[in-house]
Amino acid sequence: MKDFNNKVVLVTGGSRGIGRAIALEFASRGADVVITYAGNEAAAVETIKLLTDAGAKAQAKRFDVSDSAACSAFIDEAMREHGRIDVLVNNAGVAIDGLLMRFKDDDWDKTLDTNLKGAFSLMRAVSRPMMKAKGGAIVNVSSIVGEMGNGGQAAYAASKAGLIGLTKAVAKELSSRNIRVNAVTPGFITTDMTAALNDELKTKMADAIPLGRIGNPEEVAKAVAFLASDAASYITGEVLKVNGGMYM
Ligand code: NAP
């Protein structure tokens, strides 16, 4: 299915993990893909190779999504270079864990600035070209933790819950211009972000998931591409759980 032929898709944090799988899913469906990353150049280069091997036109751009001027510059550059932006996926994120009593201001700021302000800055910047084009789709990658909370993840939970509210507000604001804004809330997915957890904890978590296993990035990618596709043409402001039934 080449339903994204001639479409331009931007995926923040598209160099690794869930973002890489999202970029590859859109590429397999015909899109030109621009991935972004913060610092791990080797991973970005590897992803570009995978995307071009899949037959896609692909580019990687490095900037920090918590820098709002850099977000605006990225959108302007993408418009100059591609002439259109059909889909924005706000996937870049960090998880800094720690108990409330000991949590540092800097870690709070970094988590909120990356996970929430980054998505805000990019949506604000992309809204202009999408409004001019009278169409577009935005998908924000939130988390199950934003829906159910998790001890030791106060900042992460706040950022991801905030992203759900932001998604719904922007969905209402941009709907009259045929711009759809949705979110996915992945559960426990195998990536670098979760690799650090020990095996005992992983087994315990898998046991708590009705489908009995940890998810993979491709399963999140398919949900993201669905929300961005014409198959979801009457869906906006929605939050799609991709969690194996862990939270219903
Ligand atoms: P990951 O493997 O750690 O990859 C994170 C990506 O985001 C990388 O491309 C990274 O770039 C980029 N990034 C991080 N901080 C950035 C910044 N300040 N500016 C620009 N790019 C930045 O993460 P993941 O597990 O795939 O998670 C992707 C998204 O899914 C995140 O929003 C995460 O919160 C969410 N999520 C993950 C899970 C899970 O179980 N893994 C569950 C629910 C939700 P560099 O490589 O250059 O640092």
PDB file of C-alpha atoms and ligand atoms in Angstrom:
ATOM      1  CA  MET A   1       0.000   0.000   0.000  1.00  0.00           C
ATOM      2  CA  LYS A   2       1.625   3.266  -1.149  1.00  0.00           C
ATOM      3  CA  ASP A   3      -0.913   5.623   0.433  1.00  0.00           C
ATOM      4  CA  PHE A   4       1.764   8.170   1.407  1.00  0.00           C
ATOM      5  CA  ASN A   5       3.231   8.524  -2.106  1.00  0.00           C
ATOM      6  CA  ASN A   6       4.485  12.099  -2.740  1.00  0.00           C
ATOM      7  CA  LYS A   7       3.774  13.027   0.880  1.00  0.00           C
ATOM      8  CA  VAL A   8       6.329  14.556   3.223  1.00  0.00           C
ATOM      9  CA  VAL A   9       6.441  13.181   6.762  1.00  0.00           C
ATOM     10  CA  LEU A  10       8.513  14.625   9.632  1.00  0.00           C
ATOM     11  CA  VAL A  11       9.349  12.307  12.537  1.00  0.00           C
ATOM     12  CA  THR A  12      11.125  13.814  15.545  1.00  0.00           C
ATOM     13  CA  GLY A  13      13.391  11.384  17.355  1.00  0.00           C
ATOM     14  CA  GLY A  14      13.144   9.236  14.233  1.00  0.00           C
ATOM     15  CA  SER A  15      16.688   7.923  14.497  1.00  0.00           C
ATOM     16  CA  ARG A  16      16.100   5.189  17.074  1.00  0.00           C
ATOM     17  CA  GLY A  17      13.455   3.033  18.741  1.00  0.00           C
ATOM     18  CA  ILE A  18       9.799   3.824  18.120  1.00  0.00           C
ATOM     19  CA  GLY A  19      10.656   6.850  15.949  1.00  0.00           C
ATOM     20  CA  ARG A  20      12.798   4.736  13.627  1.00  0.00           C
ATOM     21  CA  ALA A  21       9.964   2.209  13.238  1.00  0.00           C
ATOM     22  CA  ILE A  22       7.535   5.062  12.498  1.00  0.00           C
ATOM     23  CA  ALA A  23       9.872   6.488   9.840  1.00  0.00           C
ATOM     24  CA  LEU A  24      10.257   3.043   8.233  1.00  0.00           C
ATOM     25  CA  GLU A  25       6.485   2.452   8.243  1.00  0.00           C
ATOM     26  CA  PHE A  26       5.833   5.734   6.391  1.00  0.00           C
ATOM     27  CA  ALA A  27       8.733   5.014   4.006  1.00  0.00           C
ATOM     28  CA  SER A  28       7.302   1.583   3.187  1.00  0.00           C
ATOM     29  CA  ARG A  29       4.055   3.359   2.297  1.00  0.00           C
ATOM     30  CA  GLY A  30       5.738   5.724  -0.172  1.00  0.00           C
ATOM     31  CA  ALA A  31       6.486   8.855   1.902  1.00  0.00           C
ATOM     32  CA  ASP A  32       9.516  11.124   1.753  1.00  0.00           C
ATOM     33  CA  VAL A  33      10.729  11.110   5.349  1.00  0.00           C
ATOM     34  CA  VAL A  34      12.670  13.640   7.420  1.00  0.00           C
ATOM     35  CA  ILE A  35      13.881  12.274  10.735  1.00  0.00           C
ATOM     36  CA  THR A  36      15.345  14.348  13.540  1.00  0.00           C
ATOM     37  CA  TYR A  37      17.661  13.478  16.393  1.00  0.00           C
ATOM     38  CA  ALA A  38      19.442  15.171  19.304  1.00  0.00           C
ATOM     39  CA  GLY A  39      23.006  13.881  19.261  1.00  0.00           C
ATOM     40  CA  ASN A  40      23.429  10.210  18.352  1.00  0.00           C
ATOM     41  CA  GLU A  41      24.649  10.677  14.784  1.00  0.00           C
ATOM     42  CA  ALA A  42      25.544   7.008  14.241  1.00  0.00           C
ATOM     43  CA  ALA A  43      21.948   5.936  14.869  1.00  0.00           C
ATOM     44  CA  ALA A  44      20.657   8.640  12.503  1.00  0.00           C
ATOM     45  CA  VAL A  45      23.054   7.542   9.749  1.00  0.00           C
ATOM     46  CA  GLU A  46      21.981   3.920  10.218  1.00  0.00           C
ATOM     47  CA  THR A  47      18.301   4.882   9.978  1.00  0.00           C
ATOM     48  CA  ILE A  48      18.867   6.943   6.823  1.00  0.00           C
ATOM     49  CA  LYS A  49      20.488   3.867   5.250  1.00  0.00           C
ATOM     50  CA  LEU A  50      17.488   1.709   6.215  1.00  0.00           C
ATOM     51  CA  LEU A  51      15.097   4.322   4.779  1.00  0.00           C
ATOM     52  CA  THR A  52      16.961   4.736   1.490  1.00  0.00           C
ATOM     53  CA  ASP A  53      17.357   0.947   1.190  1.00  0.00           C
ATOM     54  CA  ALA A  54      13.554   0.817   1.473  1.00  0.00           C
ATOM     55  CA  GLY A  55      13.389   3.151  -1.537  1.00  0.00           C
ATOM     56  CA  ALA A  56      12.461   6.356   0.314  1.00  0.00           C
ATOM     57  CA  LYS A  57      13.859   9.847  -0.049  1.00  0.00           C
ATOM     58  CA  ALA A  58      15.183  10.488   3.444  1.00  0.00           C
ATOM     59  CA  GLN A  59      16.975  13.208   5.377  1.00  0.00           C
ATOM     60  CA  ALA A  60      18.177  13.584   8.953  1.00  0.00           C
ATOM     61  CA  LYS A  61      18.306  16.888  10.839  1.00  0.00           C
ATOM     62  CA  ARG A  62      19.916  17.447  14.207  1.00  0.00           C
ATOM     63  CA  PHE A  63      18.411  19.862  16.709  1.00  0.00           C
ATOM     64  CA  ASP A  64      17.092  19.971  20.255  1.00  0.00           C
ATOM     65  CA  VAL A  65      13.273  20.009  20.294  1.00  0.00           C
ATOM     66  CA  SER A  66      13.313  21.936  23.577  1.00  0.00           C
ATOM     67  CA  ASP A  67      14.752  24.919  21.648  1.00  0.00           C
ATOM     68  CA  SER A  68      11.692  26.648  20.170  1.00  0.00           C
ATOM     69  CA  ALA A  69      13.736  28.763  17.712  1.00  0.00           C
ATOM     70  CA  ALA A  70      15.361  25.570  16.390  1.00  0.00           C
ATOM     71  CA  CYS A  71      11.897  24.010  15.982  1.00  0.00           C
ATOM     72  CA  SER A  72      10.691  26.975  13.891  1.00  0.00           C
ATOM     73  CA  ALA A  73      13.875  26.930  11.811  1.00  0.00           C
ATOM     74  CA  PHE A  74      13.423  23.191  11.175  1.00  0.00           C
ATOM     75  CA  ILE A  75       9.863  23.655   9.882  1.00  0.00           C
ATOM     76  CA  ASP A  76      10.909  26.613   7.695  1.00  0.00           C
ATOM     77  CA  GLU A  77      13.783  24.588   6.253  1.00  0.00           C
ATOM     78  CA  ALA A  78      11.562  21.564   5.578  1.00  0.00           C
ATOM     79  CA  MET A  79       9.118  23.807   3.718  1.00  0.00           C
ATOM     80  CA  ARG A  80      11.929  25.393   1.676  1.00  0.00           C
ATOM     81  CA  GLU A  81      13.408  22.009   0.779  1.00  0.00           C
ATOM     82  CA  HIS A  82      10.226  19.973   0.199  1.00  0.00           C
ATOM     83  CA  GLY A  83       7.526  22.579  -0.513  1.00  0.00           C
ATOM     84  CA  ARG A  84       4.987  20.781   1.700  1.00  0.00           C
ATOM     85  CA  ILE A  85       4.566  19.027   5.047  1.00  0.00           C
ATOM     86  CA  ASP A  86       1.760  16.479   5.182  1.00  0.00           C
ATOM     87  CA  VAL A  87       2.450  14.786   8.501  1.00  0.00           C
ATOM     88  CA  LEU A  88       4.265  15.754  11.702  1.00  0.00           C
ATOM     89  CA  VAL A  89       4.963  13.052  14.285  1.00  0.00           C
ATOM     90  CA  ASN A  90       6.096  14.415  17.658  1.00  0.00           C
ATOM     91  CA  ASN A  91       7.926  11.356  18.938  1.00  0.00           C
ATOM     92  CA  ALA A  92      11.171  12.721  20.458  1.00  0.00           C
ATOM     93  CA  GLY A  93      11.162  12.205  24.194  1.00  0.00           C
ATOM     94  CA  VAL A  94      13.191  11.552  27.305  1.00  0.00           C
ATOM     95  CA  ALA A  95      12.388   9.637  30.471  1.00  0.00           C
ATOM     96  CA  ILE A  96      14.206  10.849  33.559  1.00  0.00           C
ATOM     97  CA  ASP A  97      13.077   8.782  36.527  1.00  0.00           C
ATOM     98  CA  GLY A  98      13.372   9.570  40.227  1.00  0.00           C
ATOM     99  CA  LEU A  99      11.367   9.847  43.401  1.00  0.00           C
ATOM    100  CA  LEU A 100       9.498  13.119  43.939  1.00  0.00           C
ATOM    101  CA  MET A 101      11.362  14.094  47.123  1.00  0.00           C
ATOM    102  CA  ARG A 102      14.744  13.934  45.434  1.00  0.00           C
ATOM    103  CA  PHE A 103      13.783  15.055  41.916  1.00  0.00           C
ATOM    104  CA  LYS A 104      15.883  17.963  40.631  1.00  0.00           C
ATOM    105  CA  ASP A 105      14.504  21.131  39.007  1.00  0.00           C
ATOM    106  CA  ASP A 106      16.820  20.662  36.020  1.00  0.00           C
ATOM    107  CA  ASP A 107      15.484  17.164  35.379  1.00  0.00           C
ATOM    108  CA  TRP A 108      11.895  18.420  35.650  1.00  0.00           C
ATOM    109  CA  ASP A 109      12.646  21.218  33.164  1.00  0.00           C
ATOM    110  CA  LYS A 110      14.442  18.917  30.718  1.00  0.00           C
ATOM    111  CA  THR A 111      11.595  16.390  30.743  1.00  0.00           C
ATOM    112  CA  LEU A 112       8.833  18.972  30.282  1.00  0.00           C
ATOM    113  CA  ASP A 113      10.796  21.038  27.764  1.00  0.00           C
ATOM    114  CA  THR A 114      11.562  18.013  25.585  1.00  0.00           C
ATOM    115  CA  ASN A 115       8.344  16.012  25.825  1.00  0.00           C
ATOM    116  CA  LEU A 116       5.766  18.799  26.033  1.00  0.00           C
ATOM    117  CA  LYS A 117       7.219  22.154  24.965  1.00  0.00           C
ATOM    118  CA  GLY A 118       8.933  20.492  21.994  1.00  0.00           C
ATOM    119  CA  ALA A 119       5.620  19.211  20.647  1.00  0.00           C
ATOM    120  CA  PHE A 120       4.005  22.615  21.300  1.00  0.00           C
ATOM    121  CA  SER A 121       6.770  24.511  19.457  1.00  0.00           C
ATOM    122  CA  LEU A 122       6.671  22.198  16.447  1.00  0.00           C
ATOM    123  CA  MET A 123       2.862  22.209  16.212  1.00  0.00           C
ATOM    124  CA  ARG A 124       2.830  26.011  16.442  1.00  0.00           C
ATOM    125  CA  ALA A 125       5.407  26.234  13.658  1.00  0.00           C
ATOM    126  CA  VAL A 126       3.810  23.638  11.371  1.00  0.00           C
ATOM    127  CA  SER A 127       0.279  24.994  11.805  1.00  0.00           C
ATOM    128  CA  ARG A 128       0.985  27.890   9.419  1.00  0.00           C
ATOM    129  CA  PRO A 129       2.013  25.835   6.348  1.00  0.00           C
ATOM    130  CA  MET A 130      -0.651  23.209   7.100  1.00  0.00           C
ATOM    131  CA  MET A 131      -3.350  25.895   7.391  1.00  0.00           C
ATOM    132  CA  LYS A 132      -2.198  27.391   4.102  1.00  0.00           C
ATOM    133  CA  ALA A 133      -2.385  23.932   2.514  1.00  0.00           C
ATOM    134  CA  LYS A 134      -5.824  23.411   4.119  1.00  0.00           C
ATOM    135  CA  GLY A 135      -4.832  20.007   5.437  1.00  0.00           C
ATOM    136  CA  GLY A 136      -2.413  17.897   7.391  1.00  0.00           C
ATOM    137  CA  ALA A 137      -2.098  15.372  10.164  1.00  0.00           C
ATOM    138  CA  ILE A 138      -0.220  15.535  13.440  1.00  0.00           C
ATOM    139  CA  VAL A 139       0.374  12.549  15.715  1.00  0.00           C
ATOM    140  CA  ASN A 140       1.833  12.997  19.196  1.00  0.00           C
ATOM    141  CA  VAL A 141       3.534  10.098  20.942  1.00  0.00           C
ATOM    142  CA  SER A 142       2.358  10.265  24.549  1.00  0.00           C
ATOM    143  CA  SER A 143       2.516   7.305  26.950  1.00  0.00           C
ATOM    144  CA  ILE A 144       0.440   4.981  29.098  1.00  0.00           C
ATOM    145  CA  VAL A 145       2.226   6.693  32.007  1.00  0.00           C
ATOM    146  CA  GLY A 146       0.417   9.942  31.119  1.00  0.00           C
ATOM    147  CA  GLU A 147      -2.904   8.085  31.512  1.00  0.00           C
ATOM    148  CA  MET A 148      -2.337   5.964  34.619  1.00  0.00           C
ATOM    149  CA  GLY A 149       0.655   7.591  36.364  1.00  0.00           C
ATOM    150  CA  ASN A 150       3.680   5.684  37.648  1.00  0.00           C
ATOM    151  CA  GLY A 151       5.648   6.021  40.872  1.00  0.00           C
ATOM    152  CA  GLY A 152       9.104   7.451  40.228  1.00  0.00           C
ATOM    153  CA  GLN A 153       7.999   9.102  36.988  1.00  0.00           C
ATOM    154  CA  ALA A 154       6.250  12.300  38.136  1.00  0.00           C
ATOM    155  CA  ALA A 155       7.859  14.561  35.529  1.00  0.00           C
ATOM    156  CA  TYR A 156       7.486  12.040  32.714  1.00  0.00           C
ATOM    157  CA  ALA A 157       3.820  11.396  33.620  1.00  0.00           C
ATOM    158  CA  ALA A 158       3.098  15.142  33.807  1.00  0.00           C
ATOM    159  CA  SER A 159       4.720  15.738  30.416  1.00  0.00           C
ATOM    160  CA  LYS A 160       2.820  12.900  28.748  1.00  0.00           C
ATOM    161  CA  ALA A 161      -0.529  13.793  30.390  1.00  0.00           C
ATOM    162  CA  GLY A 162       0.079  17.378  29.283  1.00  0.00           C
ATOM    163  CA  LEU A 163       0.671  16.156  25.757  1.00  0.00           C
ATOM    164  CA  ILE A 164      -2.782  14.540  25.740  1.00  0.00           C
ATOM    165  CA  GLY A 165      -4.423  17.845  26.772  1.00  0.00           C
ATOM    166  CA  LEU A 166      -2.338  19.710  24.212  1.00  0.00           C
ATOM    167  CA  THR A 167      -3.390  17.238  21.504  1.00  0.00           C
ATOM    168  CA  LYS A 168      -7.092  17.754  22.221  1.00  0.00           C
ATOM    169  CA  ALA A 169      -6.834  21.572  22.420  1.00  0.00           C
ATOM    170  CA  VAL A 170      -4.912  21.845  19.153  1.00  0.00           C
ATOM    171  CA  ALA A 171      -7.247  19.313  17.495  1.00  0.00           C
ATOM    172  CA  LYS A 172     -10.176  21.635  18.279  1.00  0.00           C
ATOM    173  CA  GLU A 173      -8.283  24.723  17.150  1.00  0.00           C
ATOM    174  CA  LEU A 174      -7.105  23.361  13.795  1.00  0.00           C
ATOM    175  CA  SER A 175     -10.094  21.180  12.861  1.00  0.00           C
ATOM    176  CA  SER A 176     -11.778  23.860  10.739  1.00  0.00           C
ATOM    177  CA  ARG A 177      -8.679  23.842   8.487  1.00  0.00           C
ATOM    178  CA  ASN A 178      -8.874  20.077   7.955  1.00  0.00           C
ATOM    179  CA  ILE A 179      -5.843  19.442  10.145  1.00  0.00           C
ATOM    180  CA  ARG A 180      -6.294  16.373  12.332  1.00  0.00           C
ATOM    181  CA  VAL A 181      -4.371  16.030  15.601  1.00  0.00           C
ATOM    182  CA  ASN A 182      -4.241  12.747  17.487  1.00  0.00           C
ATOM    183  CA  ALA A 183      -2.074  10.934  20.018  1.00  0.00           C
ATOM    184  CA  VAL A 184      -0.946   7.391  20.699  1.00  0.00           C
ATOM    185  CA  THR A 185      -0.209   6.119  24.192  1.00  0.00           C
ATOM    186  CA  PRO A 186       2.214   3.199  23.954  1.00  0.00           C
ATOM    187  CA  GLY A 187       2.539   0.834  26.878  1.00  0.00           C
ATOM    188  CA  PHE A 188       5.732  -1.074  27.531  1.00  0.00           C
ATOM    189  CA  ILE A 189       7.701  -1.223  24.251  1.00  0.00           C
ATOM    190  CA  THR A 190      11.154  -2.721  23.596  1.00  0.00           C
ATOM    191  CA  THR A 191      13.571   0.166  22.858  1.00  0.00           C
ATOM    192  CA  ASP A 192      16.741   1.709  24.319  1.00  0.00           C
ATOM    193  CA  MET A 193      14.463   3.613  26.747  1.00  0.00           C
ATOM    194  CA  THR A 194      13.279   0.358  28.347  1.00  0.00           C
ATOM    195  CA  ALA A 195      16.455  -1.724  27.778  1.00  0.00           C
ATOM    196  CA  ALA A 196      17.955  -0.498  31.043  1.00  0.00           C
ATOM    197  CA  LEU A 197      15.295  -2.305  33.112  1.00  0.00           C
ATOM    198  CA  ASN A 198      16.391  -5.625  34.605  1.00  0.00           C
ATOM    199  CA  ASP A 199      14.977  -8.959  33.387  1.00  0.00           C
ATOM    200  CA  GLU A 200      13.046  -9.608  36.594  1.00  0.00           C
ATOM    201  CA  LEU A 201      11.177  -6.310  36.226  1.00  0.00           C
ATOM    202  CA  LYS A 202      10.543  -6.964  32.518  1.00  0.00           C
ATOM    203  CA  THR A 203       9.022 -10.382  33.315  1.00  0.00           C
ATOM    204  CA  LYS A 204       6.895  -8.838  36.076  1.00  0.00           C
ATOM    205  CA  MET A 205       5.646  -6.161  33.662  1.00  0.00           C
ATOM    206  CA  ALA A 206       4.909  -8.672  30.892  1.00  0.00           C
ATOM    207  CA  ASP A 207       2.858 -10.706  33.386  1.00  0.00           C
ATOM    208  CA  ALA A 208       0.726  -7.608  34.053  1.00  0.00           C
ATOM    209  CA  ILE A 209      -0.088  -7.187  30.344  1.00  0.00           C
ATOM    210  CA  PRO A 210      -3.256  -8.992  29.192  1.00  0.00           C
ATOM    211  CA  LEU A 211      -1.667  -9.881  25.841  1.00  0.00           C
ATOM    212  CA  GLY A 212       1.180 -11.398  27.877  1.00  0.00           C
ATOM    213  CA  ARG A 213       4.142  -9.709  26.255  1.00  0.00           C
ATOM    214  CA  ILE A 214       6.028  -6.465  25.785  1.00  0.00           C
ATOM    215  CA  GLY A 215       5.175  -4.587  22.581  1.00  0.00           C
ATOM    216  CA  ASN A 216       7.494  -3.791  19.705  1.00  0.00           C
ATOM    217  CA  PRO A 217       8.108  -0.442  17.999  1.00  0.00           C
ATOM    218  CA  GLU A 218       6.510  -1.604  14.734  1.00  0.00           C
ATOM    219  CA  GLU A 219       3.179  -2.091  16.528  1.00  0.00           C
ATOM    220  CA  VAL A 220       3.237   1.551  17.636  1.00  0.00           C
ATOM    221  CA  ALA A 221       4.335   2.670  14.157  1.00  0.00           C
ATOM    222  CA  LYS A 222       1.306   1.054  12.513  1.00  0.00           C
ATOM    223  CA  ALA A 223      -1.052   2.887  14.888  1.00  0.00           C
ATOM    224  CA  VAL A 224       0.687   6.209  14.188  1.00  0.00           C
ATOM    225  CA  ALA A 225       0.507   5.709  10.411  1.00  0.00           C
ATOM    226  CA  PHE A 226      -3.172   4.760  10.693  1.00  0.00           C
ATOM    227  CA  LEU A 227      -3.987   8.003  12.543  1.00  0.00           C
ATOM    228  CA  ALA A 228      -2.054  10.023   9.950  1.00  0.00           C
ATOM    229  CA  SER A 229      -3.681   8.245   7.002  1.00  0.00           C
ATOM    230  CA  ASP A 230      -6.909   8.858   5.103  1.00  0.00           C
ATOM    231  CA  ALA A 231      -8.276   5.733   6.794  1.00  0.00           C
ATOM    232  CA  ALA A 232      -8.615   7.967   9.875  1.00  0.00           C
ATOM    233  CA  SER A 233     -10.136  10.924   7.983  1.00  0.00           C
ATOM    234  CA  TYR A 234     -12.951  11.389  10.574  1.00  0.00           C
ATOM    235  CA  ILE A 235     -10.744  10.948  13.646  1.00  0.00           C
ATOM    236  CA  THR A 236      -9.295  13.916  15.509  1.00  0.00           C
ATOM    237  CA  GLY A 237      -8.528  14.622  19.170  1.00  0.00           C
ATOM    238  CA  GLU A 238      -8.350  10.869  19.748  1.00  0.00           C
ATOM    239  CA  VAL A 239      -5.927   9.064  22.060  1.00  0.00           C
ATOM    240  CA  LEU A 240      -5.188   5.570  20.791  1.00  0.00           C
ATOM    241  CA  LYS A 241      -3.830   3.107  23.352  1.00  0.00           C
ATOM    242  CA  VAL A 242      -1.162   0.720  22.058  1.00  0.00           C
ATOM    243  CA  ASN A 243      -0.497  -1.185  25.255  1.00  0.00           C
ATOM    244  CA  GLY A 244      -1.534  -4.844  24.948  1.00  0.00           C
ATOM    245  CA  GLY A 245      -4.456  -4.156  27.268  1.00  0.00           C
ATOM    246  CA  MET A 246      -2.242  -3.021  30.165  1.00  0.00           C
ATOM    247  CA  TYR A 247      -4.528  -0.027  30.792  1.00  0.00           C
ATOM    248  CA  MET A 248      -8.090   0.077  29.447  1.00  0.00           C
TER     249      MET A 248
HETATM  250  P1  NAP B   1      14.567   6.271  22.491  1.00  0.00           P
HETATM  251  O1  NAP B   1      14.878   4.933  21.929  1.00  0.00           O
HETATM  252  O2  NAP B   1      15.266   6.732  23.719  1.00  0.00           O
HETATM  253  O3  NAP B   1      14.773   7.379  21.334  1.00  0.00           O
HETATM  254  C1  NAP B   1      14.507   8.726  21.623  1.00  0.00           C
HETATM  255  C2  NAP B   1      14.623   9.550  20.364  1.00  0.00           C
HETATM  256  O4  NAP B   1      14.321  10.915  20.684  1.00  0.00           O
HETATM  257  C3  NAP B   1      16.027   9.556  19.772  1.00  0.00           C
HETATM  258  O5  NAP B   1      15.939   9.715  18.379  1.00  0.00           O
HETATM  259  C4  NAP B   1      16.642  10.822  20.409  1.00  0.00           C
HETATM  260  O6  NAP B   1      17.746  11.371  19.668  1.00  0.00           O
HETATM  261  C5  NAP B   1      15.441  11.753  20.362  1.00  0.00           C
HETATM  262  N1  NAP B   1      15.538  12.837  21.346  1.00  0.00           N
HETATM  263  C6  NAP B   1      15.637  12.731  22.699  1.00  0.00           C
HETATM  264  N2  NAP B   1      15.715  13.967  23.253  1.00  0.00           N
HETATM  265  C7  NAP B   1      15.661  14.856  22.230  1.00  0.00           C
HETATM  266  C8  NAP B   1      15.708  16.271  22.134  1.00  0.00           C
HETATM  267  N3  NAP B   1      15.821  17.040  23.240  1.00  0.00           N
HETATM  268  N4  NAP B   1      15.648  16.847  20.914  1.00  0.00           N
HETATM  269  C9  NAP B   1      15.526  16.088  19.810  1.00  0.00           C
HETATM  270  N5  NAP B   1      15.470  14.756  19.811  1.00  0.00           N
HETATM  271  C10 NAP B   1      15.534  14.148  21.012  1.00  0.00           C
HETATM  272  O7  NAP B   1      13.007   6.411  22.827  1.00  0.00           O
HETATM  273  P2  NAP B   1      11.772   5.449  22.459  1.00  0.00           P
HETATM  274  O8  NAP B   1      11.648   4.427  23.514  1.00  0.00           O
HETATM  275  O9  NAP B   1      11.818   5.065  21.037  1.00  0.00           O
HETATM  276  O10 NAP B   1      10.559   6.470  22.708  1.00  0.00           O
HETATM  277  C11 NAP B   1      10.039   7.293  21.676  1.00  0.00           C
HETATM  278  C12 NAP B   1       8.830   8.027  22.220  1.00  0.00           C
HETATM  279  O11 NAP B   1       7.871   7.069  22.678  1.00  0.00           O
HETATM  280  C13 NAP B   1       9.130   8.927  23.414  1.00  0.00           C
HETATM  281  O12 NAP B   1       8.361  10.093  23.345  1.00  0.00           O
HETATM  282  C14 NAP B   1       8.715   8.070  24.603  1.00  0.00           C
HETATM  283  O13 NAP B   1       8.382   8.854  25.711  1.00  0.00           O
HETATM  284  C15 NAP B   1       7.517   7.351  24.017  1.00  0.00           C
HETATM  285  N6  NAP B   1       7.182   6.102  24.696  1.00  0.00           N
HETATM  286  C16 NAP B   1       8.071   5.065  24.773  1.00  0.00           C
HETATM  287  C17 NAP B   1       7.700   3.898  25.417  1.00  0.00           C
HETATM  288  C18 NAP B   1       8.619   2.710  25.529  1.00  0.00           C
HETATM  289  O14 NAP B   1       8.251   1.732  26.209  1.00  0.00           O
HETATM  290  N7  NAP B   1       9.782   2.704  24.902  1.00  0.00           N
HETATM  291  C19 NAP B   1       6.424   3.787  25.985  1.00  0.00           C
HETATM  292  C20 NAP B   1       5.540   4.859  25.882  1.00  0.00           C
HETATM  293  C21 NAP B   1       5.933   6.010  25.227  1.00  0.00           C
HETATM  294  P3  NAP B   1      19.268  10.903  20.010  1.00  0.00           P
HETATM  295  O15 NAP B   1      19.318   9.428  19.739  1.00  0.00           O
HETATM  296  O16 NAP B   1      20.116  11.694  19.094  1.00  0.00           O
HETATM  297  O17 NAP B   1      19.448  11.210  21.461  1.00  0.00           O
END
